[in-house]
Amino acid sequence: MRLKIYGTAASRAARPLWVAQELGLAYEHVALPYLGGATRTPEFLKVNPNGRIPVVDDGGVLVWESMACTMYLAERFLGADGRSLAARDNAERAEILRWTFWVVTECEKDALLFLMHARLMPPERRRPLLAEEALRHLAGPLRILNQHLQDRPYLAGERFTVADICVASVIAWVEDAGELMAQCPLLRDWLQRCLARPAFQQVRSMAKSA
Ligand SMILES: N[C@@H](CCC(=O)N[C@@H](CS)C(=O)NCC(=O)O)C(=O)O
């Protein structure tokens, strides 16, 4: 198959997989795990010298970095119904770029700290203070996104775009941080709208069965 997406759905590969599912793309899923050295073999290092997933291979064009993979697919492909997740004008392009860079630089590290230390790591290795501190750091940026959502249902305006996928896939890591979500009700509702989409639900069930 011409299009391949490398990386288990239980990883940042969920981001490009979500785009592929939204658009109904035909792709081969090479569900490499991120533990156990599968991303560090000489063969995979030729695909991504960083030794990380996800990677999109579009007929030999290799894209790594999850947000780059996600935006590449959205720019490159339309859905079968002609639907696009990419920018249709400069105003949408500005929203997609700024919120995607924002979530990676302002939110991802803290969201991941919370996920690891409050949810994923074995209880004896968790450091609850790190998880609490991460949520405190996130409160400021998430209030800004909450405010942005005051007069639009999606990040770029009236329609769902790749910006929603890039941002929701990070904020989903703190989805069940009840107090934080209660402080940002518009963001909480937007996140639920995004995560309820059939394409995301498909990716979530792929992750559960991984
Ligand atoms: N900034 C990178 C981070 C990629 C990353 O850390 N991927 C993890 C899985 S979510 C991985 O491949 N870990 C395996 C390793 O580092 O050996 C991106 O967004 O793609």
GROMACS .gro file of N, CA, C and O and ligand atoms in nm, residues 10-13 15 33-35 39-40 50-54 64-67 69 108 173, ligand 1:
model
  108
   10ALA      N    1  -0.173   0.323   2.071
   10ALA     CA    2  -0.156   0.365   2.211
   10ALA      C    3  -0.027   0.446   2.224
   10ALA      O    4   0.060   0.416   2.305
   11SER      N    5  -0.016   0.549   2.142
   11SER     CA    6   0.104   0.635   2.141
   11SER      C    7   0.065   0.763   2.066
   11SER      O    8  -0.051   0.778   2.024
   12ARG      N    9   0.164   0.849   2.043
   12ARG     CA   10   0.135   0.970   1.965
   12ARG      C   11   0.094   0.936   1.821
   12ARG      O   12   0.048   1.024   1.747
   13ALA      N   13   0.109   0.811   1.779
   13ALA     CA   14   0.060   0.772   1.646
   13ALA      C   15  -0.091   0.786   1.637
   13ALA      O   16  -0.148   0.790   1.526
   15ARG      N   17  -0.246   1.038   1.667
   15ARG     CA   18  -0.276   1.167   1.600
   15ARG      C   19  -0.292   1.149   1.449
   15ARG      O   20  -0.398   1.180   1.394
   33PRO      N   21   0.532  -0.105   1.864
   33PRO     CA   22   0.525  -0.053   2.001
   33PRO      C   23   0.641   0.044   2.027
   33PRO      O   24   0.739   0.042   1.952
   34TYR      N   25   0.628   0.126   2.130
   34TYR     CA   26   0.739   0.217   2.160
   34TYR      C   27   0.831   0.162   2.269
   34TYR      O   28   0.939   0.214   2.291
   35LEU      N   29   0.787   0.054   2.334
   35LEU     CA   30   0.873  -0.010   2.434
   35LEU      C   31   0.937  -0.133   2.371
   35LEU      O   32   0.885  -0.186   2.273
   39THR      N   33   1.161   0.047   1.799
   39THR     CA   34   1.185   0.171   1.723
   39THR      C   35   1.335   0.201   1.709
   39THR      O   36   1.372   0.304   1.654
   40ARG      N   37   1.418   0.111   1.764
   40ARG     CA   38   1.562   0.138   1.762
   40ARG      C   39   1.638   0.038   1.675
   40ARG      O   40   1.761   0.031   1.681
   50ASN      N   41   1.547   0.934   1.456
   50ASN     CA   42   1.524   0.965   1.598
   50ASN      C   43   1.479   0.841   1.676
   50ASN      O   44   1.470   0.845   1.799
   51GLY      N   45   1.443   0.735   1.604
   51GLY     CA   46   1.401   0.612   1.672
   51GLY      C   47   1.269   0.627   1.744
   51GLY      O   48   1.250   0.570   1.851
   52ARG      N   49   1.178   0.704   1.686
   52ARG     CA   50   1.050   0.729   1.755
   52ARG      C   51   0.933   0.710   1.659
   52ARG      O   52   0.947   0.727   1.537
   53ILE      N   53   0.818   0.681   1.716
   53ILE     CA   54   0.693   0.679   1.641
   53ILE      C   55   0.612   0.801   1.683
   53ILE      O   56   0.632   0.851   1.795
   54PRO      N   57   0.523   0.849   1.594
   54PRO     CA   58   0.484   0.795   1.465
   54PRO      C   59   0.573   0.841   1.350
   54PRO      O   60   0.647   0.937   1.361
   64TRP      N   61   0.822   1.241   0.997
   64TRP     CA   62   0.818   1.207   1.139
   64TRP      C   63   0.787   1.333   1.218
   64TRP      O   64   0.781   1.441   1.160
   65GLU      N   65   0.767   1.319   1.349
   65GLU     CA   66   0.708   1.420   1.440
   65GLU      C   67   0.555   1.413   1.422
   65GLU      O   68   0.502   1.441   1.314
   66SER      N   69   0.490   1.379   1.531
   66SER     CA   70   0.346   1.348   1.523
   66SER      C   71   0.262   1.462   1.467
   66SER      O   72   0.170   1.439   1.388
   67MET      N   73   0.293   1.587   1.507
   67MET     CA   74   0.210   1.697   1.456
   67MET      C   75   0.237   1.722   1.308
   67MET      O   76   0.146   1.757   1.232
   69CYS      N   77   0.321   1.482   1.099
   69CYS     CA   78   0.250   1.371   1.031
   69CYS      C   79   0.102   1.407   1.014
   69CYS      O   80   0.042   1.387   0.907
  108GLU      N   81   0.209   2.017   2.614
  108GLU     CA   82   0.230   1.872   2.600
  108GLU      C   83   0.313   1.813   2.714
  108GLU      O   84   0.282   1.707   2.767
  173TRP      N   85  -0.508   1.379   2.735
  173TRP     CA   86  -0.428   1.317   2.842
  173TRP      C   87  -0.470   1.367   2.980
  173TRP      O   88  -0.440   1.302   3.080
  211LIG     N1   89   0.805   1.482   1.949
  211LIG     C1   90   0.783   1.347   1.902
  211LIG     C2   91   0.785   1.251   2.019
  211LIG     C3   92   0.773   1.109   1.970
  211LIG     C4   93   0.782   1.010   2.085
  211LIG     O1   94   0.838   1.038   2.191
  211LIG     N2   95   0.727   0.891   2.059
  211LIG     C5   96   0.733   0.786   2.159
  211LIG     C6   97   0.599   0.713   2.162
  211LIG     S1   98   0.464   0.824   2.197
  211LIG     C7   99   0.840   0.687   2.116
  211LIG     O2  100   0.852   0.654   2.001
  211LIG     N3  101   0.921   0.636   2.212
  211LIG     C8  102   1.017   0.534   2.183
  211LIG     C9  103   1.157   0.577   2.210
  211LIG     O3  104   1.180   0.696   2.239
  211LIG     O4  105   1.243   0.491   2.204
  211LIG    C10  106   0.651   1.341   1.826
  211LIG     O5  107   0.558   1.417   1.860
  211LIG     O6  108   0.640   1.260   1.734
   0.00000   0.00000   0.00000
